[in-house]
Coordinates of C-alpha atoms and ligand atoms in Angstrom, one line a residue:
M16 CA -25.8 -0.8 -5.3
K17 CA -25.3 3.4 -3.5
I18 CA -27.9 2.3 -1.4
L19 CA -25.0 -0.4 0.4
V20 CA -22.8 2.1 0.9
F21 CA -25.6 4.5 2.4
L22 CA -25.3 1.8 5.1
V23 CA -21.9 1.5 5.7
L24 CA -21.7 5.2 5.9
L25 CA -25.0 5.0 8.7
G26 CA -23.1 2.7 10.3
L27 CA -20.2 5.2 10.6
H28 CA -21.7 8.0 11.8
S29 CA -23.9 6.1 13.7
A30 CA -20.5 4.8 15.0
A31 CA -19.8 8.2 16.6
A32 CA -20.6 8.8 20.8
V33 CA -23.4 10.0 21.4
I34 CA -25.7 9.9 18.0
H35 CA -28.7 6.7 18.3
S36 CA -30.7 5.6 15.5
M37 CA -33.4 4.0 15.1
K38 CA -34.4 2.3 11.7
H39 CA -37.3 0.4 9.5
I40 CA -36.5 -1.1 7.3
F41 CA -40.3 -3.0 5.4
T42 CA -38.6 -5.5 2.5
V43 CA -41.5 -6.4 -0.4
S44 CA -40.1 -9.0 -3.1
S45 CA -41.8 -10.6 -5.9
Q46 CA -40.4 -14.8 -6.7
V47 CA -38.0 -14.8 -4.4
P48 CA -37.5 -18.8 -3.5
N49 CA -37.2 -19.6 0.1
F50 CA -37.9 -15.8 1.2
P51 CA -40.9 -14.5 2.6
E52 CA -42.5 -12.1 0.4
Y53 CA -42.6 -9.3 3.0
V54 CA -40.2 -8.6 5.9
V55 CA -40.1 -5.9 8.3
V56 CA -37.5 -4.9 10.6
A57 CA -36.4 -2.2 13.0
M58 CA -32.7 -1.5 14.3
V59 CA -32.0 0.5 17.5
D60 CA -28.1 1.4 17.5
D61 CA -27.5 -1.1 14.9
V62 CA -28.8 -4.0 16.2
Q63 CA -32.3 -5.6 14.9
I64 CA -34.7 -4.8 17.7
D65 CA -37.6 -7.2 16.3
H66 CA -38.9 -9.9 13.4
Y67 CA -42.4 -9.8 11.1
D68 CA -42.4 -12.2 8.4
S69 CA -45.6 -12.9 6.2
N70 CA -45.2 -16.2 6.7
T71 CA -44.8 -16.2 10.8
R72 CA -47.8 -13.3 10.6
R73 CA -46.2 -12.0 13.9
V74 CA -43.7 -9.4 15.3
V75 CA -41.8 -10.8 17.5
P76 CA -38.5 -9.1 20.4
K77 CA -35.1 -10.1 18.7
Q78 CA -33.6 -8.9 21.9
D79 CA -34.9 -9.4 25.5
W80 CA -34.9 -5.6 27.1
M81 CA -37.4 -4.8 24.5
N82 CA -40.0 -7.1 26.3
R83 CA -40.2 -4.8 28.9
V84 CA -42.2 -2.3 26.1
T85 CA -45.4 -4.1 27.2
E86 CA -44.2 -2.5 30.6
D87 CA -46.2 0.6 29.6
D88 CA -47.9 0.1 26.3
P89 CA -49.3 -3.5 27.0
Q90 CA -50.5 -3.8 23.2
H91 CA -47.2 -2.7 21.1
W92 CA -46.9 -6.3 19.7
E93 CA -50.6 -6.7 18.3
R94 CA -50.8 -3.5 17.3
H95 CA -47.4 -3.6 16.0
T96 CA -48.1 -7.2 13.8
A97 CA -51.9 -6.0 13.0
R98 CA -50.0 -3.1 10.8
C99 CA -47.5 -4.7 9.2
L100 CA -50.2 -7.5 7.8
D101 CA -51.7 -3.4 7.1
D102 CA -48.9 -2.7 5.3
H103 CA -48.1 -5.9 3.7
Q104 CA -50.3 -4.6 0.4
L105 CA -49.1 -1.3 0.4
F106 CA -45.9 -2.5 -0.3
K107 CA -47.0 -5.2 -1.8
G108 CA -49.0 -2.8 -4.7
Y109 CA -45.8 -0.7 -4.7
I110 CA -43.5 -3.5 -6.3
E111 CA -46.8 -3.9 -8.9
T112 CA -46.9 0.2 -9.6
L113 CA -43.5 -0.4 -10.3
K114 CA -42.9 -3.5 -11.8
N115 CA -45.2 -1.9 -15.0
R116 CA -42.9 1.9 -15.0
F117 CA -40.6 0.1 -15.9
N118 CA -41.6 -2.4 -18.1
Q119 CA -41.2 -5.4 -16.0
T120 CA -43.0 -9.2 -16.2
G121 CA -42.5 -11.9 -13.9
D122 CA -39.1 -12.9 -12.4
V123 CA -37.4 -11.6 -9.4
H124 CA -37.5 -8.0 -7.7
I125 CA -37.3 -6.5 -4.2
F126 CA -38.5 -2.6 -3.1
Q127 CA -37.4 -1.7 0.3
W128 CA -38.0 0.7 2.4
M129 CA -35.7 2.2 5.0
V130 CA -37.2 5.2 7.5
G131 CA -35.3 6.2 10.1
C132 CA -34.5 9.0 12.9
E133 CA -30.8 9.9 15.3
W134 CA -30.7 11.5 17.9
D135 CA -27.5 13.0 19.8
D136 CA -28.0 11.8 23.3
E137 CA -25.9 15.1 24.6
T138 CA -27.2 17.5 22.2
G139 CA -30.6 17.1 21.3
D140 CA -30.4 16.9 18.5
V141 CA -32.1 14.9 15.6
N142 CA -32.1 13.2 12.3
G143 CA -33.9 11.4 10.0
F144 CA -34.4 9.7 6.9
R145 CA -35.9 7.8 4.5
Q146 CA -35.4 5.0 1.6
V147 CA -36.7 3.8 -1.2
G148 CA -35.0 1.0 -3.2
Y149 CA -35.8 -1.2 -5.8
D150 CA -34.1 -4.0 -7.3
G151 CA -30.7 -2.9 -5.2
E152 CA -30.6 0.8 -6.9
D153 CA -31.8 4.0 -5.0
F154 CA -35.5 5.0 -6.5
L155 CA -36.6 7.7 -4.2
S156 CA -35.2 9.4 -0.8
W157 CA -36.4 12.1 1.1
D158 CA -34.4 15.0 2.6
V159 CA -35.5 16.1 6.5
K160 CA -33.6 19.4 6.1
T161 CA -35.9 20.2 2.6
N162 CA -38.9 17.9 3.3
T163 CA -39.3 17.1 -0.4
W164 CA -38.6 13.7 -1.8
I165 CA -35.5 13.5 -4.5
A166 CA -35.5 11.1 -8.0
P167 CA -31.8 9.8 -9.1
K168 CA -34.0 7.3 -11.2
Q169 CA -36.0 8.6 -14.4
Q170 CA -38.9 6.5 -13.7
A171 CA -39.5 8.2 -10.4
V172 CA -40.1 11.4 -11.0
I173 CA -43.8 11.1 -11.0
I174 CA -43.9 10.0 -8.0
K175 CA -41.0 12.9 -6.6
N176 CA -43.5 15.6 -7.4
S177 CA -46.4 13.8 -6.6
W178 CA -45.2 13.2 -3.4
N179 CA -43.5 16.9 -3.3
N180 CA -47.4 18.9 -3.8
D181 CA -48.9 17.1 -0.6
K182 CA -47.9 19.4 1.3
E183 CA -50.1 17.8 4.8
R184 CA -48.4 14.6 4.6
L185 CA -45.0 16.2 3.7
A186 CA -45.5 17.9 7.5
F187 CA -46.7 14.8 8.6
L188 CA -43.3 12.6 7.2
K189 CA -41.5 15.0 9.3
H190 CA -43.6 15.2 12.0
T191 CA -43.3 11.6 12.3
I192 CA -40.1 11.4 11.5
T193 CA -38.0 14.4 14.1
Q194 CA -40.8 14.1 16.5
V195 CA -42.5 10.5 17.0
C196 CA -39.6 8.9 16.5
P197 CA -37.2 9.8 18.2
G198 CA -39.4 9.5 21.5
Y199 CA -39.5 5.8 20.6
L200 CA -36.2 5.7 20.1
Q201 CA -34.7 7.4 23.4
K202 CA -37.7 5.1 25.0
Y203 CA -35.4 1.7 23.6
V204 CA -32.7 3.1 24.2
N205 CA -33.6 3.4 28.1
Y206 CA -35.0 0.6 28.1
G207 CA -31.5 -2.0 26.0
K208 CA -28.8 0.7 27.8
S209 CA -27.4 -2.2 29.6
S210 CA -26.4 -3.9 26.8
L211 CA -26.4 -1.1 24.2
M212 CA -23.9 1.0 25.8
R213 CA -21.6 -2.1 27.4
T214 CA -18.3 -2.6 26.0
E215 CA -16.5 -5.7 25.1
L216 CA -12.7 -6.1 25.0
P217 CA -11.6 -8.3 22.1
S218 CA -9.5 -10.8 22.0
V219 CA -6.1 -9.8 19.3
S220 CA -4.2 -12.0 17.1
L221 CA -1.5 -11.9 15.1
L222 CA -2.1 -14.2 11.5
Q223 CA 0.3 -14.7 9.0
K224 CA -1.0 -17.0 5.9
T225 CA 2.2 -17.4 4.3
L226 CA 6.2 -16.1 5.7
S227 CA 6.2 -13.2 2.8
S228 CA 2.4 -12.3 4.3
P229 CA 1.6 -9.1 5.4
V230 CA 1.3 -9.9 9.2
S231 CA -2.0 -9.4 10.4
C232 CA -3.3 -8.5 13.6
F233 CA -6.3 -9.4 14.1
A234 CA -9.2 -8.2 17.0
T235 CA -12.5 -9.9 17.2
G236 CA -15.3 -10.2 19.7
F237 CA -15.8 -6.5 20.5
Y238 CA -18.7 -3.9 21.3
P239 CA -19.4 -1.6 20.6
D240 CA -18.1 -0.8 16.6
R241 CA -16.0 1.8 17.5
A242 CA -13.1 1.5 17.6
E243 CA -9.5 1.8 16.5
I244 CA -6.9 -0.3 15.3
F245 CA -3.5 0.6 14.1
W246 CA 0.6 -0.3 14.3
R247 CA 3.0 1.2 16.0
K248 CA 6.6 1.9 14.9
D249 CA 8.7 3.1 17.7
G250 CA 5.9 4.6 20.1
E251 CA 4.9 6.4 16.4
E252 CA 2.1 5.7 14.5
L253 CA 2.3 4.1 11.0
H254 CA 0.5 4.7 7.6
E255 CA 2.8 2.8 5.0
N256 CA 2.6 -0.3 4.3
V257 CA -0.3 -0.9 6.1
E258 CA -3.5 -1.4 5.3
L259 CA -6.7 -1.3 7.7
G260 CA -9.4 -3.7 7.3
E261 CA -13.4 -2.7 7.8
I262 CA -14.8 -3.0 11.0
L263 CA -17.3 -6.3 10.8
P264 CA -20.0 -7.7 12.7
N265 CA -19.3 -11.7 14.1
H266 CA -23.1 -13.2 14.5
D267 CA -23.3 -13.0 18.2
G268 CA -23.6 -9.4 18.2
S269 CA -19.5 -8.3 18.2
F270 CA -17.7 -7.2 15.8
Q271 CA -14.2 -7.9 14.4
M272 CA -11.7 -6.0 12.5
S273 CA -7.8 -6.0 11.2
V274 CA -5.1 -4.2 9.8
D275 CA -2.5 -6.0 8.1
L276 CA 1.7 -4.8 7.7
N277 CA 4.3 -5.9 5.2
L278 CA 7.0 -6.6 6.8
S279 CA 8.9 -7.8 3.8
S280 CA 11.4 -4.3 3.8
V281 CA 11.9 -4.9 7.5
T282 CA 15.1 -6.8 9.0
P283 CA 14.0 -9.2 11.7
E284 CA 16.0 -7.4 14.7
D285 CA 13.3 -4.5 14.1
W286 CA 10.3 -6.4 14.5
R287 CA 10.6 -5.3 18.0
R288 CA 10.3 -1.4 17.0
Y289 CA 6.8 -3.0 16.2
E290 CA 3.5 -3.3 18.3
C291 CA 0.1 -3.3 17.3
V292 CA -2.7 -1.3 19.0
F293 CA -6.3 -1.6 19.5
H294 CA -8.5 1.3 21.1
L295 CA -11.8 1.2 22.4
S296 CA -13.8 4.2 22.3
G297 CA -14.0 4.6 26.1
V298 CA -11.8 2.1 27.2
K299 CA -9.0 4.1 28.5
D300 CA -6.6 1.0 28.2
D301 CA -5.3 0.0 24.7
I302 CA -4.6 -3.3 24.1
I303 CA -0.6 -3.8 22.9
T304 CA 0.2 -6.7 21.3
K305 CA 3.9 -6.3 20.4
L306 CA 5.3 -8.2 16.8
D307 CA 6.6 -11.2 18.2
K308 CA 8.0 -14.4 15.4
T309 CA 7.2 -16.6 18.0
A310 CA 3.3 -14.9 19.0
I311 CA 2.6 -15.1 15.0
Q312 CA 0.1 -17.5 14.2
T313 CA 0.8 -19.0 11.0
N314 CA -0.6 -21.5 8.0
W315 CA 2.9 -23.8 7.9
G316 CA 1.9 -25.4 11.5
K317 CA 5.2 -23.6 13.4
T318 CA 1.8 -23.2 16.5
G319 CA -0.6 -25.7 15.7
F320 CA -3.1 -23.4 14.8
P321 CA -5.6 -23.6 11.5
L322 CA -4.2 -20.3 11.0
G323 CA -6.2 -21.0 7.1
A324 CA -9.0 -22.1 8.4
V325 CA -9.4 -18.5 10.4
I326 CA -8.1 -17.0 7.2
G327 CA -10.4 -18.5 5.3
G328 CA -12.9 -18.4 8.0
V329 CA -12.8 -14.7 7.9
V330 CA -12.9 -14.0 3.5
V331 CA -15.9 -16.5 4.0
L332 CA -17.7 -14.0 7.3
L333 CA -16.4 -11.5 4.7
L334 CA -18.1 -12.1 1.6
L335 CA -21.3 -13.1 4.1
V336 CA -21.3 -10.7 6.2
V337 CA -21.0 -7.9 2.7
G338 CA -24.1 -10.0 1.5
I339 CA -25.9 -10.0 4.5
T340 CA -25.6 -6.8 6.2
G341 CA -26.1 -5.3 2.0
F342 CA -29.1 -7.5 2.4
F343 CA -30.6 -6.5 5.6
L344 CA -29.0 -2.6 5.6
W345 CA -30.7 -2.8 2.5
K346 CA -34.2 -3.6 4.0
K347 CA -33.9 -1.3 6.8
N348 CA -32.4 1.9 4.9
K349 CA -36.0 1.1 2.4
K350 CA -38.1 0.4 5.7
G351 CA -36.6 1.4 8.1
K352 CA -35.9 5.1 8.9
D353 CA -39.5 6.2 10.2
G354 CA -41.7 3.4 7.7
F355 CA -41.7 5.6 5.4
Q356 CA -44.3 3.9 4.3
P357 CA -45.1 3.5 0.2
A358 CA -47.4 5.4 -1.4
N359 CA -50.8 4.0 -3.2
T360 CA -51.1 0.2 -4.4
S361 CA -53.0 1.0 -7.4
D362 CA -50.6 3.9 -7.9
A363 CA -47.0 4.8 -6.7
S364 CA -47.4 8.4 -8.1
S365 CA -50.8 8.8 -6.7
S366 CA -49.7 11.2 -3.6
S367 CA -50.1 9.7 -0.3
P368 CA -47.9 6.6 0.9
S369 CA -50.6 4.7 3.1
S370 CA -50.0 4.4 6.6
S371 CA -47.5 6.7 6.5
S372 CA -45.7 4.8 9.3
V373 CA -42.1 6.1 10.0
G374 CA -41.7 2.9 11.6
V375 CA -44.4 0.2 11.8
Q376 CA -43.8 0.7 16.3
N377 CA -46.2 3.3 16.9
T378 CA -43.8 5.8 15.6
T379 CA -44.6 5.4 11.9
Ligands
NAG577 C1 -42.7 0.2 -22.1 O1 -43.7 0.0 -22.6 C2 -44.2 0.8 -24.1 C3 -45.2 -0.7 -25.0 O2 -43.9 -1.7 -25.2 C4 -43.2 1.5 -24.3 O3 -44.2 2.5 -25.2 C5 -42.5 2.4 -23.3 O4 -41.8 3.2 -24.0 C6 -41.8 1.3 -22.7 N1 -41.5 2.2 -21.3 C7 -39.9 1.6 -21.0 C8 -39.6 2.5 -19.7 O5 -38.7 0.9 -21.9
NAG578 C1 4.7 -5.2 0.0 O1 6.0 -5.1 0.4 C2 6.7 -5.2 -0.9 C3 7.9 -4.5 -1.4 O2 7.8 -2.7 -1.1 C4 6.4 -5.3 -2.7 O3 6.5 -5.7 -3.5 C5 5.4 -5.9 -1.7 O4 4.8 -6.5 -2.9 C6 3.8 -6.3 -0.7 N1 3.2 -6.9 -0.5 C7 1.8 -7.0 0.0 C8 1.1 -8.0 -0.5 O5 1.6 -6.1 -0.4

């Protein structure tokens, strides 16, 4: 599950002001019921831009603004689709190779490849990454600085050595990630800028589950995911008796987060000294919510607001988000980064990862 952690870090990292990112995530599974054997997704600034799977066999845009790619590249979707079709067999070969290497038979297995790049639109700095995961664990990764593969697992050492010996291939991988990928990224960010660069303020509510529970300051509906939320007392940010939640995605593309304040040792007269502050990056005015008993939505019926449902919903959402984004991110990781290609189908230890495609787009 290190990959998950890695993804979370990536997410936070890409949240820094002017760093844009693109990743491709390729996922091959065997014997997962009701899930396509092969799925490819690409993300720009953590927004999914397209989708391919082995059931539909077609790459489709997931954002309206991605339709603009055909303006100067009319064959974009056809070419991308052909690439995905080809790569399916390659990735399938990888999973077979790894099953052998781990002495595994039937059962459910998942192989993920993530590849991508980051581009700082102020400094022009470029970064890149490739990661391979097998059955939920990091298997191989590529380091852009040293242009070498790293094997966290003993079973990956032979493959790693072989790939590190193929200098020509390494040079190609580096080129695609540090030159080709950022070119596409800039183009796509330009197409999507009115959407990707928008800011949306959230609605902020105070929620409390039971009389003795902490008061949760809950902000939902904001974009992008570069935001802060905290409690203040007499104008000073509080660090004690507070618990800050993670930023989580809503299914409409916006985000939510919350911060809890434990008020068990605060007298009712002192409540008015507290307020919750929400700050969205790039927006001057914060949303300030005073701690006011009458404004708190509770579970026990005062406001008639179904707080239980809200909190329950949030918990379920959290679990879903952790599960789903974990899964998708993971996928992304594997393939997405720059469409790190899997090595040969016949033997992953053979030196050349097939298409080396850095991204299913041409960038691969
Ligand atoms: C796989 O199985 C073979 C033969 O049964 C055995 O020699 C080998 O050590 C096993 N490898 C692993 C990684 O378990
Ligand atoms: C709130 O603080 C009190 C006193 O410090 C502590 O006993 C209680 O467990 C805390 N409640 C929560 C939910 O953390």
